[in-house]
Amino acid sequence: MITGFARHQDVLASGLRLVTVELPHLHSASVVMYARVGSRYEDASDNGLSHFLEHMLFRGTARYPDAYRINYAIEALGGTLYAETGRDYSLYQLSLHPETLAEGISLMGEIFTAPAFRDIDIERRILLEELLEDLDEKGRVINVGDLARQSAYPDHPLGYSITGPYANVERFTLGDVQRHFERCYGARNMLLCVSGAVRRDEVRPQVERAFTGLRPGAELHSATPPARPGGARFLHVPHTGTQTSVDMLFRALPESSPDYPALIALSRVLDDGMSTRLHHRVCDELGLAYYVSASLDSFSDASLFELDASSAHANVPALVRESLALLDELRTTPPSPAELTKAKRRYRWDVEASFDDPDSMAGWFGGVELYYPAPSFEEKIARMEAVTPEDVSRVARAIFTPEHLTVATVGQLDGAIVREVKQLVTNFR
């Protein structure tokens, strides 16, 4: 049992939720704002606006009315403001020395109560430069992960890209930014987590002062993605280069599922180090790729099991064939007790390591609370310990099915290879 920390939850008068995680053994602190803002809460005409808005929030406040001055003020406190837009959340993270915590909370409050929203055309140019990384010279999308997700969620905004289409970013106005800010950044749609060498009885009044001007707003919601009809899907986008990028997605179990711990175990059996199945088979034994990865992209009501790699064009059929064969093996044969024990131990050690990192603790007890109550350490470990080898195979049979599968490739494949890969995907049973 982990001791020496305490978690507190408060709801301020505005509706802003505050989670304080006291970790007195640390010498650092994190202030992290989470909000239900992202491509999941957009429609096609607004796709990319959440990411655009995130960048505009770096453009200063009433007191620090440009990007330089607000960043200087933050860095003078020993911190750096980091932000990230996801599909179903956005976060703004400030890591600090505890002695500057009160000033950091005050600055964070200004960002969300008095944003300046200056220099939109400069920020637009920066965003368009970022978008060019995902486009070829003809303006076609070559981000293989975005292409695969669009096919996996064809009738739901979880299939949208986070950055949005180039044309949207070109035309967004200051009015669009302000409208989206007012819609999304209300207190009831946000949660602030302060973790590390902090005390709740000191943090709460500091947060109440800093966020006095925050509007209550309303909590945003998005429908669960519907089932996708039909069998496996394959798409290929030609692109010059020395390698082809491959992304294989299976629609999987949500974080709320009782079987989600077994899905985590399955993912770790496949890929949690160089001695696990995926790297050993694809890289060490067959030399089909330098890099290959399996991971989970999870939400409260959905998830994707993702396998991605890059390889020489000629190796792509073998890469897809061997990857699907590895997944099929788990459907028919449970992992060995030793494999599963290793996966569970590494999982527990990773969870325990979170107690040494205020950012990780903020994500655990703060970010999760946007959607459902965060489990305790004991609950997380007990759920994983209860997973059996048969549970892993049962989950593999449930998710590794043709109707859940999407494969996308981006690269310089000739017609024969494209047809071979497509046949491998469509013949998967």
CSV table of C-alpha atoms in Angstrom, one decimal:
chain,number,residue,atom,x,y,z
A,1,MET,CA,0.0,0.0,0.0
A,2,ILE,CA,1.3,3.5,-0.9
A,3,THR,CA,1.4,5.9,2.0
A,4,GLY,CA,2.4,9.5,2.5
A,5,PHE,CA,0.1,11.2,0.1
A,6,ALA,CA,-3.5,12.5,0.2
A,7,ARG,CA,-6.0,13.4,-2.5
A,8,HIS,CA,-8.7,16.1,-1.9
A,9,GLN,CA,-11.6,17.1,-4.2
A,10,ASP,CA,-13.4,20.4,-4.0
A,11,VAL,CA,-16.0,22.1,-6.2
A,12,LEU,CA,-15.7,25.9,-6.2
A,13,ALA,CA,-18.7,28.3,-6.3
A,14,SER,CA,-18.3,28.7,-10.1
A,15,GLY,CA,-18.5,24.9,-10.7
A,16,LEU,CA,-14.7,24.5,-11.3
A,17,ARG,CA,-13.6,21.2,-9.9
A,18,LEU,CA,-10.3,21.3,-7.9
A,19,VAL,CA,-8.2,18.2,-7.2
A,20,THR,CA,-5.3,18.6,-4.8
A,21,VAL,CA,-2.8,15.7,-4.6
A,22,GLU,CA,-0.5,16.2,-1.6
A,23,LEU,CA,2.9,14.5,-2.1
A,24,PRO,CA,5.1,15.9,0.7
A,25,HIS,CA,8.1,13.7,-0.2
A,26,LEU,CA,8.5,15.7,-3.5
A,27,HIS,CA,10.3,18.9,-4.2
A,28,SER,CA,8.3,20.1,-7.1
A,29,ALA,CA,4.7,21.0,-8.0
A,30,SER,CA,2.4,20.9,-11.0
A,31,VAL,CA,-0.6,23.0,-11.8
A,32,VAL,CA,-2.6,21.4,-14.6
A,33,MET,CA,-5.9,22.5,-16.2
A,34,TYR,CA,-8.0,19.9,-17.9
A,35,ALA,CA,-11.0,20.7,-20.1
A,36,ARG,CA,-13.4,18.8,-22.3
A,37,VAL,CA,-12.1,20.5,-25.4
A,38,GLY,CA,-10.9,18.8,-28.5
A,39,SER,CA,-11.8,17.5,-31.9
A,40,ARG,CA,-14.5,15.2,-30.3
A,41,TYR,CA,-16.5,18.3,-29.4
A,42,GLU,CA,-16.3,19.9,-32.9
A,43,ASP,CA,-18.3,19.6,-36.0
A,44,ALA,CA,-16.7,19.5,-39.5
A,45,SER,CA,-16.8,23.3,-40.0
A,46,ASP,CA,-15.1,23.9,-36.7
A,47,ASN,CA,-12.6,21.0,-36.9
A,48,GLY,CA,-9.2,22.2,-35.7
A,49,LEU,CA,-10.7,25.2,-33.7
A,50,SER,CA,-9.8,23.6,-30.3
A,51,HIS,CA,-6.2,23.3,-31.3
A,52,PHE,CA,-6.2,26.8,-32.8
A,53,LEU,CA,-7.7,28.2,-29.6
A,54,GLU,CA,-5.0,26.4,-27.5
A,55,HIS,CA,-2.3,28.2,-29.4
A,56,MET,CA,-4.1,31.5,-29.0
A,57,LEU,CA,-4.2,31.1,-25.2
A,58,PHE,CA,-0.4,31.4,-25.4
A,59,ARG,CA,-0.7,34.9,-26.9
A,60,GLY,CA,-0.9,36.6,-23.5
A,61,THR,CA,-3.4,38.0,-21.0
A,62,ALA,CA,-4.6,41.4,-20.0
A,63,ARG,CA,-1.6,41.9,-17.7
A,64,TYR,CA,0.9,40.2,-20.0
A,65,PRO,CA,-0.5,41.2,-23.4
A,66,ASP,CA,1.8,39.2,-25.7
A,67,ALA,CA,3.4,35.8,-26.0
A,68,TYR,CA,6.9,37.0,-25.0
A,69,ARG,CA,5.7,38.7,-21.8
A,70,ILE,CA,3.5,35.8,-20.5
A,71,ASN,CA,6.2,33.3,-21.3
A,72,TYR,CA,8.9,35.5,-19.6
A,73,ALA,CA,6.6,35.8,-16.5
A,74,ILE,CA,6.2,32.0,-16.3
A,75,GLU,CA,9.8,31.2,-16.9
A,76,ALA,CA,10.8,33.7,-14.2
A,77,LEU,CA,8.9,31.5,-11.8
A,78,GLY,CA,11.1,28.5,-12.9
A,79,GLY,CA,8.4,26.9,-15.0
A,80,THR,CA,7.4,26.3,-18.6
A,81,LEU,CA,3.8,26.3,-19.8
A,82,TYR,CA,3.1,23.2,-21.8
A,83,ALA,CA,-0.2,22.6,-23.6
A,84,GLU,CA,-1.7,19.8,-25.5
A,85,THR,CA,-5.0,19.4,-27.5
A,86,GLY,CA,-6.3,15.8,-27.7
A,87,ARG,CA,-9.4,14.3,-29.2
A,88,ASP,CA,-11.5,14.5,-26.0
A,89,TYR,CA,-9.5,16.8,-23.8
A,90,SER,CA,-7.1,19.7,-23.7
A,91,LEU,CA,-4.5,20.3,-20.9
A,92,TYR,CA,-2.4,23.2,-19.8
A,93,GLN,CA,0.5,22.3,-17.5
A,94,LEU,CA,2.8,24.4,-15.4
A,95,SER,CA,5.6,22.7,-13.5
A,96,LEU,CA,7.1,24.8,-10.7
A,97,HIS,CA,9.2,24.9,-7.6
A,98,PRO,CA,6.8,24.9,-4.6
A,99,GLU,CA,7.9,28.4,-3.5
A,100,THR,CA,6.5,29.9,-6.7
A,101,LEU,CA,3.3,27.9,-6.6
A,102,ALA,CA,0.9,30.8,-5.6
A,103,GLU,CA,2.2,33.0,-8.4
A,104,GLY,CA,1.9,30.1,-10.9
A,105,ILE,CA,-1.7,29.5,-9.9
A,106,SER,CA,-2.4,33.2,-10.3
A,107,LEU,CA,-0.9,33.2,-13.8
A,108,MET,CA,-2.9,30.1,-14.8
A,109,GLY,CA,-6.0,31.9,-13.6
A,110,GLU,CA,-5.3,34.9,-15.8
A,111,ILE,CA,-4.9,32.7,-18.9
A,112,PHE,CA,-8.5,31.5,-18.5
A,113,THR,CA,-10.2,34.6,-17.1
A,114,ALA,CA,-8.4,37.4,-19.1
A,115,PRO,CA,-6.9,36.0,-22.4
A,116,ALA,CA,-5.7,38.6,-24.8
A,117,PHE,CA,-6.2,36.7,-28.1
A,118,ARG,CA,-3.7,38.9,-30.0
A,119,ASP,CA,-1.7,38.3,-33.2
A,120,ILE,CA,-4.1,35.8,-34.7
A,121,ASP,CA,-2.5,36.0,-38.1
A,122,ILE,CA,0.9,35.3,-36.8
A,123,GLU,CA,-0.4,32.3,-34.9
A,124,ARG,CA,-2.3,31.2,-38.0
A,125,ARG,CA,1.0,31.1,-40.0
A,126,ILE,CA,2.6,29.0,-37.3
A,127,LEU,CA,-0.3,26.5,-37.3
A,128,LEU,CA,-0.3,26.3,-41.1
A,129,GLU,CA,3.4,25.5,-41.0
A,130,GLU,CA,2.6,22.7,-38.5
A,131,LEU,CA,-0.1,21.3,-40.8
A,132,LEU,CA,2.2,21.1,-43.7
A,133,GLU,CA,4.0,18.2,-41.9
A,134,ASP,CA,0.8,16.1,-42.5
A,135,LEU,CA,0.4,17.0,-46.2
A,136,ASP,CA,2.2,16.1,-49.4
A,137,GLU,CA,3.0,18.5,-52.2
A,138,LYS,CA,-0.5,18.0,-53.6
A,139,GLY,CA,-2.2,18.9,-50.3
A,140,ARG,CA,-3.2,15.2,-49.6
A,141,VAL,CA,-3.2,14.0,-46.0
A,142,ILE,CA,-0.2,11.7,-45.4
A,143,ASN,CA,-0.6,11.4,-41.6
A,144,VAL,CA,-1.2,7.6,-41.4
A,145,GLY,CA,-2.7,7.8,-37.9
A,146,ASP,CA,-5.3,10.4,-38.9
A,147,LEU,CA,-6.2,8.5,-42.1
A,148,ALA,CA,-6.7,5.3,-40.1
A,149,ARG,CA,-8.9,7.0,-37.5
A,150,GLN,CA,-11.1,8.6,-40.1
A,151,SER,CA,-11.8,5.1,-41.4
A,152,ALA,CA,-12.2,3.6,-37.9
A,153,TYR,CA,-14.7,6.3,-36.9
A,154,PRO,CA,-16.3,7.4,-40.2
A,155,ASP,CA,-19.5,8.8,-38.7
A,156,HIS,CA,-18.1,10.3,-35.5
A,157,PRO,CA,-15.9,13.3,-34.6
A,158,LEU,CA,-13.4,10.9,-33.0
A,159,GLY,CA,-12.4,10.3,-36.6
A,160,TYR,CA,-11.5,14.0,-37.1
A,161,SER,CA,-7.9,15.1,-37.0
A,162,ILE,CA,-6.9,17.2,-34.0
A,163,THR,CA,-5.3,20.0,-36.1
A,164,GLY,CA,-8.2,20.1,-38.6
A,165,PRO,CA,-8.2,20.7,-42.4
A,166,TYR,CA,-5.8,23.3,-43.8
A,167,ALA,CA,-8.8,25.3,-45.2
A,168,ASN,CA,-10.4,25.5,-41.8
A,169,VAL,CA,-7.3,26.9,-40.2
A,170,GLU,CA,-6.9,29.4,-43.1
A,171,ARG,CA,-10.4,30.9,-42.5
A,172,PHE,CA,-10.8,30.8,-38.7
A,173,THR,CA,-11.5,34.4,-37.3
A,174,LEU,CA,-11.0,36.0,-34.0
A,175,GLY,CA,-14.8,35.7,-33.6
A,176,ASP,CA,-14.5,31.9,-34.0
A,177,VAL,CA,-11.8,31.8,-31.4
A,178,GLN,CA,-13.8,33.8,-28.9
A,179,ARG,CA,-17.0,31.9,-29.6
A,180,HIS,CA,-15.2,28.5,-29.0
A,181,PHE,CA,-13.6,29.8,-25.9
A,182,GLU,CA,-16.9,30.9,-24.4
A,183,ARG,CA,-18.5,27.6,-25.3
A,184,CYS,CA,-15.7,25.3,-24.0
A,185,TYR,CA,-13.8,27.1,-21.2
A,186,GLY,CA,-16.5,27.5,-18.6
A,187,ALA,CA,-15.9,26.3,-15.1
A,188,ARG,CA,-18.2,23.3,-15.3
A,189,ASN,CA,-16.3,22.0,-18.3
A,190,MET,CA,-12.9,22.2,-16.6
A,191,LEU,CA,-10.9,20.7,-13.8
A,192,LEU,CA,-7.8,22.0,-12.1
A,193,CYS,CA,-5.3,19.7,-10.5
A,194,VAL,CA,-2.5,20.9,-8.2
A,195,SER,CA,-0.1,18.1,-7.2
A,196,GLY,CA,3.3,17.7,-5.6
A,197,ALA,CA,4.7,19.4,-2.5
A,198,VAL,CA,1.5,21.3,-1.9
A,199,ARG,CA,-1.2,21.6,0.8
A,200,ARG,CA,-4.9,21.7,0.1
A,201,ASP,CA,-5.6,24.3,2.8
A,202,GLU,CA,-3.2,26.7,1.1
A,203,VAL,CA,-4.1,25.8,-2.5
A,204,ARG,CA,-7.8,26.2,-2.4
A,205,PRO,CA,-7.9,29.9,-1.4
A,206,GLN,CA,-5.2,30.6,-4.0
A,207,VAL,CA,-7.3,28.9,-6.7
A,208,GLU,CA,-10.5,30.7,-5.6
A,209,ARG,CA,-8.8,34.1,-5.9
A,210,ALA,CA,-7.1,33.3,-9.2
A,211,PHE,CA,-10.3,32.0,-10.9
A,212,THR,CA,-12.8,34.5,-9.5
A,213,GLY,CA,-13.7,35.7,-13.0
A,214,LEU,CA,-14.3,32.3,-14.5
A,215,ARG,CA,-17.7,31.9,-16.1
A,216,PRO,CA,-19.7,28.8,-15.0
A,217,GLY,CA,-20.6,27.7,-18.5
A,218,ALA,CA,-21.8,24.1,-19.2
A,219,GLU,CA,-20.3,20.7,-19.4
A,220,LEU,CA,-19.9,19.4,-22.9
A,221,HIS,CA,-20.9,16.0,-24.0
A,222,SER,CA,-20.4,13.8,-27.1
A,223,ALA,CA,-22.3,10.7,-28.2
A,224,THR,CA,-20.6,7.3,-28.0
A,225,PRO,CA,-19.3,6.3,-31.4
A,226,PRO,CA,-21.8,4.0,-33.2
A,227,ALA,CA,-20.8,0.5,-34.4
A,228,ARG,CA,-19.2,0.5,-37.8
A,229,PRO,CA,-20.9,-1.8,-40.3
A,230,GLY,CA,-19.0,-4.1,-42.6
A,231,GLY,CA,-15.8,-5.9,-42.4
A,232,ALA,CA,-12.1,-4.9,-42.3
A,233,ARG,CA,-11.1,-1.7,-44.1
A,234,PHE,CA,-7.9,-0.9,-46.0
A,235,LEU,CA,-6.7,2.4,-47.5
A,236,HIS,CA,-3.5,3.4,-49.1
A,237,VAL,CA,-2.1,6.9,-49.9
A,238,PRO,CA,0.9,7.0,-52.3
A,239,HIS,CA,3.8,9.1,-51.0
A,240,THR,CA,7.4,9.1,-52.1
A,241,GLY,CA,10.0,8.2,-49.5
A,242,THR,CA,12.3,5.3,-48.5
A,243,GLN,CA,9.8,3.6,-46.2
A,244,THR,CA,6.0,3.0,-45.9
A,245,SER,CA,4.2,3.9,-42.7
A,246,VAL,CA,1.6,1.3,-41.5
A,247,ASP,CA,-1.1,1.9,-39.0
A,248,MET,CA,-3.4,-1.0,-37.9
A,249,LEU,CA,-6.3,-0.1,-35.7
A,250,PHE,CA,-8.9,-2.3,-33.9
A,251,ARG,CA,-11.9,-0.7,-32.2
A,252,ALA,CA,-11.6,-2.0,-28.6
A,253,LEU,CA,-13.0,-1.7,-25.1
A,254,PRO,CA,-13.6,1.6,-23.3
A,255,GLU,CA,-11.9,2.5,-20.0
A,256,SER,CA,-15.2,1.9,-18.3
A,257,SER,CA,-15.3,-1.8,-19.3
A,258,PRO,CA,-14.7,-4.4,-16.6
A,259,ASP,CA,-12.4,-6.1,-19.1
A,260,TYR,CA,-10.3,-3.0,-19.7
A,261,PRO,CA,-7.5,-4.2,-17.3
A,262,ALA,CA,-7.3,-7.4,-19.5
A,263,LEU,CA,-6.9,-5.2,-22.5
A,264,ILE,CA,-4.0,-3.4,-20.8
A,265,ALA,CA,-2.4,-6.7,-20.0
A,266,LEU,CA,-2.9,-7.8,-23.7
A,267,SER,CA,-1.2,-4.7,-24.9
A,268,ARG,CA,1.7,-5.2,-22.5
A,269,VAL,CA,2.1,-8.9,-23.5
A,270,LEU,CA,2.5,-7.7,-27.1
A,271,ASP,CA,4.6,-4.7,-26.6
A,272,ASP,CA,6.2,-3.7,-23.3
A,273,GLY,CA,9.9,-3.8,-24.0
A,274,MET,CA,12.2,-5.5,-26.5
A,275,SER,CA,11.6,-9.0,-25.1
A,276,THR,CA,7.9,-9.0,-25.7
A,277,ARG,CA,6.2,-10.6,-28.7
A,278,LEU,CA,5.8,-7.8,-31.2
A,279,HIS,CA,9.4,-6.5,-31.2
A,280,HIS,CA,10.9,-9.9,-30.9
A,281,ARG,CA,9.0,-11.4,-33.9
A,282,VAL,CA,8.9,-8.4,-36.2
A,283,CYS,CA,12.4,-6.9,-35.5
A,284,ASP,CA,14.7,-9.5,-33.8
A,285,GLU,CA,13.5,-12.6,-35.7
A,286,LEU,CA,12.4,-11.3,-39.1
A,287,GLY,CA,14.1,-7.9,-39.4
A,288,LEU,CA,11.0,-6.4,-41.0
A,289,ALA,CA,11.2,-3.1,-39.3
A,290,TYR,CA,13.5,-1.0,-37.0
A,291,TYR,CA,10.5,0.3,-35.1
A,292,VAL,CA,7.1,-1.2,-34.3
A,293,SER,CA,4.7,-0.4,-31.5
A,294,ALA,CA,1.5,-1.5,-30.0
A,295,SER,CA,-0.5,0.9,-27.8
A,296,LEU,CA,-4.0,1.9,-26.6
A,297,ASP,CA,-5.7,5.2,-27.5
A,298,SER,CA,-8.5,5.1,-24.8
A,299,PHE,CA,-11.5,7.1,-23.9
A,300,SER,CA,-14.2,6.7,-21.3
A,301,ASP,CA,-16.6,5.1,-23.8
A,302,ALA,CA,-14.3,3.8,-26.6
A,303,SER,CA,-10.8,2.9,-27.4
A,304,LEU,CA,-8.4,1.9,-30.2
A,305,PHE,CA,-5.8,-0.8,-30.1
A,306,GLU,CA,-3.1,0.5,-32.4
A,307,LEU,CA,-0.1,-1.2,-34.0
A,308,ASP,CA,2.1,1.1,-36.0
A,309,ALA,CA,5.4,0.7,-37.8
A,310,SER,CA,7.5,1.9,-40.7
A,311,SER,CA,9.3,-0.5,-43.1
A,312,ALA,CA,10.9,-0.8,-46.5
A,313,HIS,CA,8.2,-0.9,-49.1
A,314,ALA,CA,8.8,-4.6,-50.1
A,315,ASN,CA,8.5,-5.7,-46.4
A,316,VAL,CA,5.0,-4.3,-45.9
A,317,PRO,CA,3.1,-7.4,-46.8
A,318,ALA,CA,5.2,-9.5,-44.5
A,319,LEU,CA,4.9,-6.9,-41.7
A,320,VAL,CA,1.1,-6.9,-42.0
A,321,ARG,CA,0.9,-10.7,-42.2
A,322,GLU,CA,3.1,-11.3,-39.2
A,323,SER,CA,1.4,-8.7,-37.1
A,324,LEU,CA,-2.0,-10.2,-37.8
A,325,ALA,CA,-0.6,-13.6,-37.0
A,326,LEU,CA,0.6,-12.5,-33.6
A,327,LEU,CA,-2.8,-11.1,-32.8
A,328,ASP,CA,-4.4,-14.4,-34.0
A,329,GLU,CA,-2.1,-16.3,-31.7
A,330,LEU,CA,-3.5,-14.5,-28.7
A,331,ARG,CA,-7.1,-15.2,-29.7
A,332,THR,CA,-6.4,-19.0,-29.8
A,333,THR,CA,-3.7,-19.4,-27.1
A,334,PRO,CA,-3.5,-17.6,-23.8
A,335,PRO,CA,-0.2,-16.0,-22.8
A,336,SER,CA,2.0,-18.1,-20.5
A,337,PRO,CA,1.7,-17.4,-16.8
A,338,ALA,CA,5.3,-16.1,-16.9
A,339,GLU,CA,4.4,-13.6,-19.6
A,340,LEU,CA,1.4,-12.3,-17.8
A,341,THR,CA,3.2,-12.2,-14.5
A,342,LYS,CA,6.0,-10.1,-16.1
A,343,ALA,CA,3.4,-7.7,-17.6
A,344,LYS,CA,1.6,-7.3,-14.3
A,345,ARG,CA,4.8,-6.6,-12.4
A,346,ARG,CA,5.9,-4.0,-14.9
A,347,TYR,CA,2.4,-2.4,-14.8
A,348,ARG,CA,2.5,-2.2,-11.0
A,349,TRP,CA,6.0,-0.7,-11.0
A,350,ASP,CA,4.9,1.9,-13.5
A,351,VAL,CA,1.9,2.8,-11.4
A,352,GLU,CA,4.1,3.1,-8.3
A,353,ALA,CA,6.6,5.3,-10.2
A,354,SER,CA,3.7,7.8,-10.7
A,355,PHE,CA,4.1,8.8,-7.0
A,356,ASP,CA,7.5,10.3,-7.8
A,357,ASP,CA,6.1,12.5,-10.6
A,358,PRO,CA,3.5,15.3,-9.9
A,359,ASP,CA,2.6,15.5,-13.6
A,360,SER,CA,1.7,11.7,-13.7
A,361,MET,CA,-0.3,12.1,-10.5
A,362,ALA,CA,-2.2,15.0,-12.0
A,363,GLY,CA,-3.1,12.9,-15.0
A,364,TRP,CA,-4.2,10.0,-12.8
A,365,PHE,CA,-6.3,11.9,-10.2
A,366,GLY,CA,-7.1,15.0,-12.3
A,367,GLY,CA,-7.4,14.2,-15.9
A,368,VAL,CA,-9.4,11.0,-15.3
A,369,GLU,CA,-11.9,12.9,-13.1
A,370,LEU,CA,-13.1,14.8,-16.1
A,371,TYR,CA,-15.1,11.6,-17.0
A,372,TYR,CA,-15.3,9.2,-14.1
A,373,PRO,CA,-13.9,8.7,-10.5
A,374,ALA,CA,-10.2,8.0,-10.6
A,375,PRO,CA,-9.4,4.5,-9.1
A,376,SER,CA,-7.2,4.3,-6.1
A,377,PHE,CA,-3.8,2.6,-6.2
A,378,GLU,CA,-5.2,-0.4,-4.5
A,379,GLU,CA,-8.1,-0.7,-7.0
A,380,LYS,CA,-5.8,-0.4,-10.0
A,381,ILE,CA,-3.4,-3.1,-8.8
A,382,ALA,CA,-6.2,-5.4,-7.6
A,383,ARG,CA,-8.0,-5.2,-11.0
A,384,MET,CA,-4.8,-6.0,-12.9
A,385,GLU,CA,-3.9,-8.9,-10.5
A,386,ALA,CA,-7.3,-10.4,-11.1
A,387,VAL,CA,-6.6,-10.8,-14.9
A,388,THR,CA,-6.0,-14.4,-16.0
A,389,PRO,CA,-4.4,-15.7,-19.2
A,390,GLU,CA,-7.8,-16.8,-20.3
A,391,ASP,CA,-9.1,-13.3,-19.8
A,392,VAL,CA,-6.5,-12.0,-22.2
A,393,SER,CA,-7.4,-14.4,-24.9
A,394,ARG,CA,-11.1,-13.7,-24.4
A,395,VAL,CA,-10.5,-10.0,-24.9
A,396,ALA,CA,-8.4,-10.7,-27.9
A,397,ARG,CA,-11.2,-12.7,-29.5
A,398,ALA,CA,-13.6,-9.9,-28.7
A,399,ILE,CA,-11.6,-7.1,-30.3
A,400,PHE,CA,-9.4,-8.7,-33.0
A,401,THR,CA,-12.3,-9.2,-35.5
A,402,PRO,CA,-12.7,-8.0,-39.1
A,403,GLU,CA,-15.5,-5.5,-38.3
A,404,HIS,CA,-13.1,-3.8,-35.9
A,405,LEU,CA,-10.1,-3.7,-38.1
A,406,THR,CA,-8.7,-0.7,-40.2
A,407,VAL,CA,-5.3,-0.7,-41.9
A,408,ALA,CA,-3.8,2.4,-43.5
A,409,THR,CA,-0.6,2.6,-45.4
A,410,VAL,CA,1.3,5.7,-46.7
A,411,GLY,CA,4.2,5.1,-48.9
A,412,GLN,CA,5.6,4.3,-52.4
A,413,LEU,CA,4.0,0.8,-52.9
A,414,ASP,CA,3.5,-0.6,-56.3
A,415,GLY,CA,0.1,-2.0,-57.4
A,416,ALA,CA,1.0,-5.6,-56.7
A,417,ILE,CA,2.0,-4.9,-53.1
A,418,VAL,CA,-1.1,-2.7,-52.5
A,419,ARG,CA,-3.3,-5.6,-53.8
A,420,GLU,CA,-1.4,-8.1,-51.6
A,421,VAL,CA,-1.8,-6.1,-48.4
A,422,LYS,CA,-5.5,-5.4,-49.2
A,423,GLN,CA,-6.1,-9.1,-49.6
A,424,LEU,CA,-4.3,-9.8,-46.3
A,425,VAL,CA,-6.6,-7.3,-44.5
A,426,THR,CA,-9.9,-8.3,-46.1
A,427,ASN,CA,-9.2,-12.0,-45.6
A,428,PHE,CA,-8.5,-11.5,-41.9
A,429,ARG,CA,-11.0,-13.7,-40.0
